[in-house]
Each structure stands twice: as C-alpha cells, then as structure tokens.
Coordinates of N, CA, C and O in Angstrom, one line a residue:
D267 N 0.7 -1.2 -0.1 CA -0.1 0.1 -0.1 C 0.8 1.3 -0.1 O 0.3 2.4 0.1
G268 N 2.1 0.9 0.1 CA 3.0 2.3 -0.1 C 3.5 3.0 1.3 O 4.2 3.9 1.2
Q269 N 2.8 2.3 2.4 CA 3.2 2.9 3.7 C 4.7 2.9 4.0 O 5.2 3.8 4.6
I270 N 5.4 1.6 3.7 CA 6.7 1.6 4.1 C 7.4 2.4 3.4 O 8.6 3.2 3.9
G271 N 7.3 3.1 2.1 CA 7.7 4.1 1.3 C 7.7 5.5 2.2 O 8.7 6.2 2.2
K272 N 6.3 5.8 2.7 CA 6.3 7.0 3.2 C 7.0 7.0 4.8 O 7.6 8.0 5.0
T273 N 7.1 5.8 5.2 CA 7.7 5.5 6.7 C 9.3 5.9 6.3 O 9.9 6.8 7.3
R274 N 9.8 5.3 5.4 CA 11.3 5.5 5.3 C 11.4 7.0 5.1 O 12.4 7.4 5.2
A275 N 10.7 7.5 4.0 CA 10.8 8.9 3.7 C 10.8 9.8 4.9 O 11.6 10.7 5.1
M276 N 10.0 9.4 6.1 CA 9.7 10.2 7.1 C 11.1 10.2 8.1 O 11.2 11.0 8.8
L277 N 11.6 9.0 7.8 CA 12.8 8.6 8.7 C 14.0 9.2 8.2 O 15.0 9.4 8.7
K278 N 14.0 9.8 6.8 CA 15.4 10.4 6.5 C 15.7 11.6 7.1 O 15.0 12.5 7.4
G279 N 17.1 11.5 7.5 CA 17.7 12.6 8.4 C 17.3 12.5 9.8 O 17.5 13.5 10.7
K280 N 16.6 11.7 10.3 CA 15.9 11.5 11.6 C 17.0 10.5 12.5 O 17.8 10.0 11.9
K281 N 16.9 10.9 13.9 CA 17.7 10.2 14.9 C 17.1 9.0 15.6 O 15.9 9.5 16.1
V282 N 17.4 7.6 15.4 CA 16.6 6.7 15.9 C 17.5 5.9 17.0 O 18.6 5.7 16.8
G283 N 17.0 6.0 18.3 CA 17.6 5.4 19.3 C 17.2 4.0 19.5 O 16.1 3.6 19.5
F284 N 18.0 2.9 19.7 CA 17.7 1.4 20.1 C 18.5 1.1 21.2 O 19.5 1.3 21.6
V285 N 17.6 0.7 22.3 CA 18.1 0.2 23.7 C 17.4 -1.2 23.7 O 16.5 -1.4 24.3
P286 N 18.0 -2.2 23.4 CA 18.0 -3.7 23.5 C 18.6 -4.0 25.0 O 19.2 -3.5 25.6
I287 N 17.7 -5.2 25.4 CA 18.1 -5.7 26.7 C 19.5 -5.9 26.7 O 20.5 -5.5 27.6
S288 N 20.2 -6.7 25.5 CA 21.6 -6.8 25.7 C 21.8 -7.2 24.1 O 21.1 -7.5 23.3
M289 N 23.0 -6.9 23.6 CA 23.3 -7.2 22.2 C 24.0 -8.7 22.3 O 24.8 -9.2 21.2
G290 N 24.1 -9.2 23.5 CA 24.8 -10.6 23.6 C 24.1 -11.8 23.1 O 24.5 -12.9 23.3
F291 N 23.0 -11.5 22.2 CA 22.3 -12.8 22.0 C 21.7 -12.4 20.5 O 21.6 -11.4 20.0
D292 N 21.1 -13.5 19.7 CA 20.8 -13.3 18.4 C 19.7 -12.5 18.1 O 19.7 -11.9 17.0
L293 N 18.7 -12.3 19.0 CA 17.6 -11.7 18.4 C 17.9 -10.2 18.4 O 17.4 -9.5 17.4
P294 N 18.4 -9.6 19.4 CA 18.7 -8.1 19.5 C 19.7 -7.9 18.4 O 19.7 -6.8 17.4
Q295 N 20.8 -8.9 18.1 CA 21.5 -8.7 17.1 C 21.0 -8.6 15.6 O 21.3 -7.8 14.7
A296 N 19.8 -9.4 15.5 CA 19.1 -9.4 14.2 C 18.3 -8.1 13.8 O 18.5 -7.4 12.9
W297 N 17.8 -7.8 15.1 CA 17.1 -6.3 14.9 C 17.9 -5.2 14.7 O 17.6 -4.6 13.7
Y298 N 19.3 -5.2 15.3 CA 20.1 -4.3 14.9 C 20.6 -4.4 13.4 O 20.6 -3.4 12.7
A299 N 20.9 -5.4 13.0 CA 21.4 -5.7 11.5 C 20.2 -5.2 10.6 O 20.5 -4.3 9.6
G300 N 19.0 -5.2 10.7 CA 18.0 -4.7 10.2 C 17.8 -3.3 10.1 O 17.6 -2.7 9.3
L301 N 17.8 -2.7 11.5 CA 17.8 -1.3 11.4 C 18.9 -0.6 11.1 O 18.9 0.5 10.2
K302 N 20.3 -1.2 11.0 CA 21.5 -0.6 10.5 C 21.5 -0.5 9.0 O 21.8 0.2 8.4
R303 N 21.0 -1.8 8.4 CA 20.8 -1.9 6.9 C 19.7 -0.7 6.6 O 20.3 0.0 5.5
D304 N 18.7 -0.5 7.2 CA 17.8 0.4 6.9 C 18.3 2.1 7.2 O 18.3 2.8 6.4
A305 N 19.2 2.1 8.2 CA 19.6 3.3 8.3 C 20.6 3.8 7.2 O 20.6 5.0 6.8
D306 N 21.4 3.0 6.8 CA 22.5 3.3 5.7 C 21.6 3.4 4.5 O 22.0 4.4 3.7
R307 N 20.5 2.8 4.2 CA 20.1 2.7 3.1 C 19.2 3.9 2.9 O 18.9 4.5 1.9
F308 N 18.3 4.4 3.9 CA 17.4 5.2 4.0 C 17.6 6.5 4.6 O 16.8 7.5 4.7
G309 N 18.9 6.8 5.1 CA 19.3 8.0 5.5 C 19.0 8.4 6.9 O 18.7 9.8 7.1
Y310 N 18.9 7.3 8.0 CA 18.6 8.1 9.1 C 19.8 7.5 10.2 O 20.5 6.4 9.8
Q311 N 20.0 8.2 11.2 CA 21.1 8.0 12.0 C 20.6 7.0 13.2 O 19.4 7.2 14.0
L312 N 21.2 5.9 13.5 CA 20.9 4.9 14.5 C 22.1 5.0 15.7 O 23.2 4.9 15.3
I313 N 21.4 5.1 16.8 CA 22.3 5.5 17.8 C 21.8 4.1 18.8 O 20.6 3.9 19.1
V314 N 22.8 3.3 19.3 CA 22.6 2.0 19.9 C 23.1 2.1 21.4 O 24.3 2.6 21.3
R315 N 22.3 2.0 22.4 CA 22.7 1.9 23.6 C 22.5 0.5 24.5 O 21.0 0.5 24.6
E316 N 23.2 -0.2 24.6 CA 23.1 -1.4 25.4 C 22.6 -1.5 26.8 O 23.4 -0.8 27.5
A317 N 21.5 -2.2 27.3 CA 21.4 -2.1 28.8 C 22.1 -3.2 29.5 O 22.3 -3.2 30.6
N318 N 22.7 -4.2 28.6 CA 23.5 -5.2 29.2 C 22.9 -5.9 30.3 O 23.3 -6.0 31.3
W319 N 21.4 -6.3 30.2 CA 20.5 -7.1 31.1 C 20.4 -6.2 32.4 O 20.3 -6.8 33.6
N320 N 20.5 -4.9 32.7 CA 20.6 -4.1 33.6 C 19.7 -3.0 33.6 O 19.7 -2.1 32.6
I321 N 18.6 -2.9 34.2 CA 17.4 -2.0 33.9 C 17.8 -0.7 34.5 O 17.4 0.3 33.7
Q322 N 18.8 -0.4 35.3 CA 19.2 1.0 35.5 C 20.3 1.5 34.4 O 20.0 2.7 33.9
T323 N 20.9 0.7 34.0 CA 22.0 0.9 32.7 C 20.8 1.4 31.4 O 21.4 2.3 30.9
G324 N 19.9 0.5 31.2 CA 18.8 0.8 30.1 C 18.0 2.0 30.4 O 17.8 2.8 29.6
A325 N 17.6 2.2 31.6 CA 17.0 3.7 32.1 C 18.1 4.8 31.7 O 17.4 5.6 31.3
Q326 N 19.3 4.6 32.1 CA 20.0 5.6 31.9 C 20.2 5.9 30.5 O 20.1 7.1 29.9
A327 N 20.5 4.9 29.6 CA 20.5 5.1 28.1 C 19.1 5.8 27.7 O 19.3 6.6 26.7
I328 N 18.1 5.3 28.1 CA 16.8 6.1 27.5 C 16.8 7.5 27.9 O 16.7 8.4 27.1
N329 N 17.2 7.8 29.2 CA 17.1 9.2 29.6 C 18.3 10.0 28.7 O 18.0 11.2 28.5
Q330 N 19.4 9.3 28.4 CA 20.4 10.1 27.5 C 19.9 10.5 26.2 O 19.8 11.5 25.6
L331 N 19.0 9.2 25.7 CA 18.5 9.5 24.3 C 17.5 10.7 24.1 O 17.2 11.2 23.1
I332 N 16.6 10.6 25.1 CA 15.8 11.6 25.3 C 16.2 12.9 25.5 O 15.8 13.9 24.6
G333 N 17.4 13.0 26.2 CA 18.0 14.4 26.3 C 18.8 14.6 24.7 O 19.0 15.8 24.6
E334 N 19.0 13.7 24.1 CA 19.8 14.0 22.8 C 18.5 14.1 21.5 O 19.0 14.6 20.5
K335 N 17.3 14.1 22.1 CA 16.2 14.7 21.3 C 16.1 13.6 20.1 O 16.0 14.1 19.0
V336 N 16.2 12.3 20.4 CA 16.1 11.4 19.1 C 14.6 11.6 18.6 O 13.6 12.0 19.5
D337 N 14.4 11.1 17.6 CA 12.9 11.2 16.8 C 12.2 10.0 17.1 O 11.0 10.2 17.3
L338 N 12.9 8.9 17.1 CA 12.2 7.6 17.3 C 13.1 6.9 18.4 O 14.3 6.8 18.6
L339 N 12.3 6.2 19.5 CA 13.0 5.4 20.3 C 12.3 4.0 20.5 O 11.3 3.8 20.6
I340 N 13.4 3.2 20.1 CA 13.0 1.7 20.0 C 13.6 1.0 21.2 O 14.9 0.9 21.3
I341 N 12.9 0.5 22.1 CA 13.3 -0.2 23.4 C 12.8 -1.5 23.5 O 11.8 -2.0 23.0
Q342 N 13.3 -2.5 24.1 CA 13.3 -3.7 24.5 C 13.4 -3.8 26.1 O 14.4 -3.9 26.7
P343 N 12.1 -3.7 26.8 CA 12.2 -3.5 28.3 C 12.5 -5.0 28.7 O 12.1 -6.0 28.3
A344 N 13.2 -4.7 29.9 CA 13.7 -6.2 30.6 C 12.5 -6.6 31.2 O 12.5 -7.8 31.6
E345 N 11.5 -6.0 31.8 CA 10.4 -6.4 32.4 C 9.3 -5.3 32.2 O 9.5 -4.1 31.8
M346 N 8.0 -5.6 32.9 CA 6.9 -4.8 32.3 C 6.9 -3.3 32.8 O 6.6 -2.6 32.0
L347 N 7.5 -3.3 33.8 CA 7.3 -1.9 34.4 C 8.6 -1.0 34.4 O 8.7 0.1 34.9
A348 N 9.6 -1.8 33.9 CA 11.0 -1.1 34.0 C 11.2 0.2 33.4 O 11.7 1.1 34.2
Y349 N 10.4 0.7 32.3 CA 10.7 1.8 31.7 C 9.5 2.7 31.4 O 9.2 3.6 30.8
S350 N 8.4 2.3 32.3 CA 7.1 2.9 32.0 C 7.0 4.3 31.9 O 6.4 4.9 31.3
K351 N 7.6 5.0 33.1 CA 7.7 6.4 33.2 C 8.6 7.0 32.2 O 8.3 8.1 31.9
L352 N 9.6 6.3 31.8 CA 10.3 6.9 30.6 C 9.7 6.7 29.3 O 9.9 7.9 28.5
V353 N 8.9 5.8 29.1 CA 8.0 5.8 28.1 C 7.2 7.3 27.8 O 7.0 8.1 26.9
D354 N 6.4 7.5 28.7 CA 5.6 8.5 29.1 C 6.2 9.8 29.1 O 6.1 11.0 28.4
R355 N 7.7 9.9 29.6 CA 8.6 11.0 29.4 C 8.9 11.2 27.8 O 8.9 12.4 27.4
A356 N 9.2 10.2 27.2 CA 9.6 10.5 25.8 C 8.5 10.7 25.0 O 8.5 11.8 24.2
N357 N 7.2 10.4 25.2 CA 6.1 10.8 24.5 C 5.8 12.2 24.9 O 5.7 12.9 23.8
A358 N 5.9 12.5 25.9 CA 5.8 14.0 26.3 C 6.7 14.9 25.8 O 6.5 16.3 25.8
A359 N 8.1 14.5 25.5 CA 8.9 15.2 24.7 C 8.9 15.0 23.3 O 9.6 15.4 22.4
G360 N 7.7 14.5 22.9 CA 7.5 14.3 21.4 C 8.2 13.2 20.6 O 8.2 13.3 19.5
I361 N 8.6 12.4 21.5 CA 9.6 11.1 20.7 C 8.7 10.1 20.7 O 7.8 9.6 21.7
T362 N 8.6 9.4 19.2 CA 7.9 8.4 19.2 C 8.4 7.1 19.9 O 9.8 6.8 19.6
V363 N 7.7 6.3 20.6 CA 8.3 5.1 21.1 C 7.7 3.8 20.7 O 6.4 3.8 20.7
V364 N 8.6 3.1 20.4 CA 8.2 1.5 20.0 C 8.9 0.6 20.7 O 9.9 0.7 21.1
Q365 N 7.9 -0.4 21.4 CA 8.7 -1.1 22.4 C 8.6 -2.5 21.7 O 7.7 -3.0 21.0
I366 N 9.7 -3.3 21.7 CA 9.6 -4.6 21.1 C 9.7 -5.9 22.1 O 10.5 -5.6 23.0
N367 N 9.0 -6.9 21.6 CA 9.3 -8.3 22.3 C 8.8 -8.3 23.6 O 8.1 -9.3 23.9
L368 N 9.0 -7.3 24.6 CA 8.3 -7.5 25.9 C 7.2 -6.4 25.9 O 7.7 -5.1 26.0
K369 N 6.0 -6.5 26.3 CA 5.1 -5.5 26.4 C 4.9 -4.7 27.7 O 5.1 -5.3 28.8
S370 N 4.8 -3.5 27.8 CA 4.6 -2.8 28.8 C 3.1 -2.2 29.1 O 2.3 -2.3 28.0
P371 N 2.5 -2.0 30.2 CA 1.2 -1.4 30.4 C 1.0 -0.2 29.5 O 0.0 0.0 29.0
N372 N 1.9 0.8 29.4 CA 1.8 1.7 28.6 C 2.7 1.7 27.5 O 3.8 1.8 27.5
T373 N 2.3 1.3 26.5 CA 3.1 0.8 25.0 C 3.8 2.0 24.6 O 4.8 1.6 24.0
G374 N 3.3 3.1 24.6 CA 4.0 4.2 24.1 C 3.1 4.3 22.6 O 2.1 4.3 22.8
D375 N 3.8 4.4 21.6 CA 3.1 4.5 20.2 C 2.8 3.2 19.4 O 1.9 3.1 18.9
A376 N 3.7 2.3 19.9 CA 3.5 1.1 19.0 C 4.2 -0.2 19.9 O 5.1 0.1 20.7
Y377 N 3.6 -1.3 20.0 CA 4.3 -2.7 20.4 C 4.5 -3.7 19.1 O 3.4 -3.9 18.5
V378 N 5.6 -4.0 18.9 CA 5.9 -5.2 18.0 C 6.4 -6.5 18.8 O 7.3 -6.4 19.4
G379 N 5.7 -7.5 18.7 CA 6.0 -8.7 19.3 C 5.0 -9.6 19.5 O 4.0 -9.8 19.0
A380 N 5.2 -10.6 20.5 CA 4.2 -11.7 20.8 C 2.7 -11.2 21.3 O 2.8 -10.2 21.9
D381 N 1.9 -12.0 20.8 CA 0.3 -11.7 21.2 C 0.5 -12.6 22.6 O -0.1 -13.8 22.5
W382 N 0.8 -12.2 23.7 CA 0.9 -13.0 25.0 C -0.5 -13.5 25.1 O -0.7 -14.5 25.5
N383 N -1.5 -12.7 25.1 CA -2.8 -13.0 25.4 C -3.4 -14.3 24.5 O -3.8 -15.2 25.1
G384 N -3.2 -14.0 23.3 CA -3.5 -15.1 22.1 C -2.6 -16.4 22.6 O -3.3 -17.5 22.6
I385 N -1.2 -16.4 23.0 CA -0.4 -17.6 23.0 C -1.1 -18.1 24.2 O -1.3 -19.4 24.3
F386 N -1.2 -17.6 25.5 CA -1.7 -18.3 26.5 C -3.1 -18.8 26.5 O -3.6 -19.8 27.0
T387 N -4.0 -18.1 25.7 CA -5.2 -18.7 25.4 C -5.5 -19.9 24.7 O -6.2 -20.8 25.0
T388 N -4.7 -19.8 23.8 CA -4.4 -21.3 22.9 C -3.7 -22.3 23.9 O -4.2 -23.6 23.8
Q389 N -2.8 -22.0 24.7 CA -2.2 -23.0 25.7 C -3.5 -23.5 26.8 O -3.5 -24.7 26.9
A390 N -4.3 -22.5 27.1 CA -5.5 -22.9 27.9 C -6.5 -24.0 27.2 O -6.9 -25.1 28.0
E391 N -6.8 -23.6 25.9 CA -7.4 -24.5 25.1 C -6.9 -25.8 25.1 O -7.6 -26.9 25.1
E392 N -5.6 -26.0 24.7 CA -5.0 -27.2 24.7 C -5.1 -28.0 26.0 O -5.1 -28.9 26.3
M393 N -4.8 -27.2 27.2 CA -4.8 -27.8 28.6 C -6.5 -28.5 28.7 O -6.5 -29.6 29.3
T394 N -7.3 -27.7 28.4 CA -8.6 -28.1 28.4 C -8.9 -29.5 27.7 O -9.5 -30.5 28.0
K395 N -8.3 -29.5 26.4 CA -8.5 -30.8 25.6 C -8.0 -31.7 26.5 O -8.3 -33.1 26.2
L396 N -6.8 -31.6 27.0 CA -6.0 -33.0 27.6 C -6.6 -33.1 29.1 O -6.4 -34.1 29.4
C397 N -7.1 -32.3 29.7 CA -7.3 -32.4 31.2 C -8.9 -32.0 31.6 O -9.1 -32.3 32.9
S398 N -9.7 -32.0 30.9 CA -10.9 -31.5 31.3 C -11.7 -32.8 32.0 O -11.5 -33.9 31.5
R399 N -12.7 -32.3 32.8 CA -13.8 -33.5 33.2 C -14.4 -34.0 32.3 O -14.7 -35.3 32.2
D400 N -14.7 -33.0 31.2 CA -15.4 -33.7 30.0 C -14.7 -34.9 29.3 O -15.4 -35.5 28.5
K401 N -13.3 -34.9 29.5 CA -12.5 -35.9 28.8 C -12.3 -36.9 29.6 O -11.3 -37.7 29.5
G402 N -12.9 -37.0 31.0 CA -12.7 -38.1 31.9 C -11.4 -37.9 33.0 O -10.9 -38.9 33.7
H403 N -11.0 -36.6 32.8 CA -9.9 -36.4 33.8 C -10.4 -35.5 34.9 O -11.5 -35.1 34.9
S404 N -9.4 -35.1 35.9 CA -9.9 -34.3 37.0 C -10.2 -32.9 36.8 O -11.0 -32.4 37.4
G405 N -9.8 -32.2 35.6 CA -10.0 -30.9 35.5 C -9.1 -29.9 36.3 O -9.3 -28.7 36.0
K406 N -8.3 -30.6 37.1 CA -7.6 -29.6 37.9 C -6.3 -29.4 37.4 O -5.6 -30.3 36.9
I407 N -5.9 -28.1 37.5 CA -4.3 -27.7 36.8 C -3.8 -26.9 38.0 O -4.3 -26.3 38.7
A408 N -2.5 -27.0 37.6 CA -1.5 -26.1 38.6 C -0.9 -25.2 37.6 O -0.4 -25.6 36.6
L409 N -0.6 -23.8 37.7 CA 0.0 -22.9 36.9 C 1.3 -22.8 37.6 O 1.5 -22.3 38.9
L410 N 2.5 -22.9 36.8 CA 3.9 -22.7 37.3 C 4.2 -21.6 36.4 O 4.4 -21.9 35.4
E411 N 4.5 -20.4 37.1 CA 5.1 -19.3 36.4 C 6.5 -19.0 36.6 O 7.0 -19.4 37.6
G412 N 7.1 -18.5 35.7 CA 8.5 -18.0 35.5 C 8.7 -16.7 36.2 O 8.1 -16.4 37.2
V413 N 9.3 -15.9 35.3 CA 9.9 -14.6 36.2 C 8.5 -13.7 35.9 O 7.8 -13.5 34.8
L414 N 8.0 -13.2 37.1 CA 6.8 -12.8 37.2 C 6.7 -11.6 36.6 O 5.3 -10.8 36.5
T415 N 7.9 -10.7 36.4 CA 7.5 -9.2 35.9 C 7.5 -9.4 34.5 O 7.8 -8.1 33.8
T416 N 7.7 -10.3 33.8 CA 7.6 -10.5 32.3 C 6.3 -10.4 31.7 O 5.3 -10.7 32.2
S417 N 6.2 -10.0 30.5 CA 5.1 -9.8 29.7 C 4.3 -11.1 29.5 O 3.1 -11.4 29.8
G418 N 4.9 -12.2 29.6 CA 4.5 -13.5 29.3 C 3.6 -13.9 30.6 O 2.6 -14.5 30.7
S419 N 4.4 -13.7 31.7 CA 3.8 -14.0 32.9 C 2.7 -13.0 33.3 O 1.6 -13.6 33.7
Q420 N 2.7 -11.7 33.4 CA 1.8 -10.9 33.6 C 0.5 -11.1 32.6 O -0.4 -11.4 33.1
I421 N 0.6 -10.9 31.7 CA -0.5 -11.0 30.5 C -1.0 -12.4 30.4 O -2.3 -12.8 30.1
G422 N 0.1 -13.2 30.3 CA -0.2 -14.8 30.1 C -1.1 -15.1 31.3 O -2.2 -15.8 31.2
S423 N -0.7 -15.0 32.6 CA -1.7 -15.4 33.7 C -3.0 -15.0 33.8 O -3.9 -15.7 34.0
A424 N -3.0 -13.6 33.3 CA -4.2 -13.0 33.4 C -5.3 -13.6 32.2 O -6.3 -14.0 32.5
A425 N -4.5 -14.2 31.2 CA -5.4 -14.7 30.1 C -5.7 -16.3 30.5 O -7.1 -16.5 30.4
L426 N -4.9 -16.8 31.2 CA -5.3 -18.2 31.7 C -6.3 -18.1 32.6 O -7.5 -18.8 32.4
K427 N -6.4 -17.1 33.5 CA -7.4 -17.0 34.7 C -8.5 -16.7 34.0 O -9.8 -17.3 34.4
D428 N -8.6 -15.5 32.9 CA -9.8 -15.2 32.3 C -10.3 -16.4 31.6 O -11.7 -16.8 31.6
Y429 N -9.7 -17.2 31.0 CA -10.2 -18.4 30.2 C -10.6 -19.6 31.2 O -11.7 -19.9 30.9
F430 N -10.1 -19.7 32.2 CA -10.5 -20.8 33.2 C -11.7 -20.3 33.9 O -12.5 -21.1 34.5
E431 N -12.0 -19.1 34.2 CA -13.2 -18.7 34.9 C -14.4 -19.0 34.1 O -15.5 -19.1 34.4
T432 N -14.3 -19.3 32.7 CA -15.4 -19.5 32.1 C -15.7 -21.1 32.0 O -16.7 -21.5 31.2
R433 N -14.8 -21.8 32.4 CA -14.9 -23.2 32.4 C -15.3 -23.7 33.6 O -14.5 -23.8 34.5
K434 N -16.7 -24.6 33.4 CA -16.9 -25.0 34.5 C -16.4 -26.6 34.8 O -16.3 -27.2 35.9
D435 N -15.5 -27.2 33.7 CA -15.0 -28.2 33.6 C -13.7 -28.2 34.0 O -12.8 -29.4 34.0
M436 N -13.1 -27.0 34.3 CA -11.6 -26.8 34.7 C -11.4 -26.1 35.9 O -12.3 -25.3 36.2
Q437 N -10.4 -26.4 36.6 CA -10.2 -25.5 38.0 C -8.5 -25.5 38.3 O -7.9 -26.2 38.2
I438 N -8.2 -24.3 38.5 CA -6.8 -23.8 38.8 C -7.0 -24.2 40.0 O -7.4 -23.7 41.1
V439 N -5.9 -25.2 40.5 CA -5.9 -25.4 42.2 C -4.6 -24.9 42.8 O -4.6 -24.9 43.9
A440 N -3.5 -24.4 41.9 CA -2.4 -24.0 42.5 C -1.7 -23.1 41.5 O -2.0 -23.4 40.2

C-alpha cells in the first residue's frame, strides 16, 4: 500500500535510538542488523545504547536518548514496568516510542512482538482438551510461572485466569 515508502521517507535525516536488553544474543543482533541496513539505505542515524541486562543501565540510556532528542526510540524492556515512566517522558517530549518483544502497560506509540494473550489462551484451550472433566480427567491444573515481571507471566497469567473462569470443567488449584 506504499506505507513503508512513506515511513522510510519520514525517517530520512532523523535520529533513531535503539535500547535492547543486550546485544549478547541473536534476537537483538538481528534487529540491529535490520535497523542498521535500513539506516544506511534510507538515511537515518542509528544510535545504539545497550542495557546489558541491567534495568538501571537501560533507564540511563533511555534518559540520554531523550536528552539527545532522538526522533524515534525503540526499546526492549527487561520487564513490564522497567521503563514505564520513561516511555511517558519520551512521549511528552514528542518522541515516538516503539517497544519490542516485551510489552509494558503503557505501550507508547507501538508494540511489536508476541500476542501474549493469544498464546496463553491457546495453551489454555490445549490444557482443556487434555485435562478437562469432559474428557474423563480431574480438570484440576496447577500454573507454574516463570519470571513474574515479564509480559508472558503478567499478561499470560491474566489470560489463563480469564479463560478458566469461563470453564466449569476446569479448575486452577495452585
């Protein structure tokens, strides 16, 4: 529809800040490679500030980029609430914010990543197929959660609880 051409034209001459959790694994390296390729091709400046798995380091990097008045800020939050106030601060300064991979309650302008609600609802449907009283099983399940401050845990747990509240043949027991 031509939108990508318009977006690329709007980025020409702009400053884009990128703050991944770490550059020490393949996913952010792939994102960086794509951003760098497009920066060179379409004429925007890419500034990378690595959080190195440290929320305070990431927050400092985001603050610096806000101070440098980047036009677009792309962040990968380490956990849901880590950068919430900074997203609001960047938006208030007129900076477009895109969050990738881990969703926060205040998304900013866009979120690009997994549909955590959909993923966990699908899991709940599969649990029901395998464990429900309608299938001759107890219908009792225990939810084992990982890191509680991640999008998967926060949004996923809510999705599971919402789903199982509608099921008479299933019960969360732990």
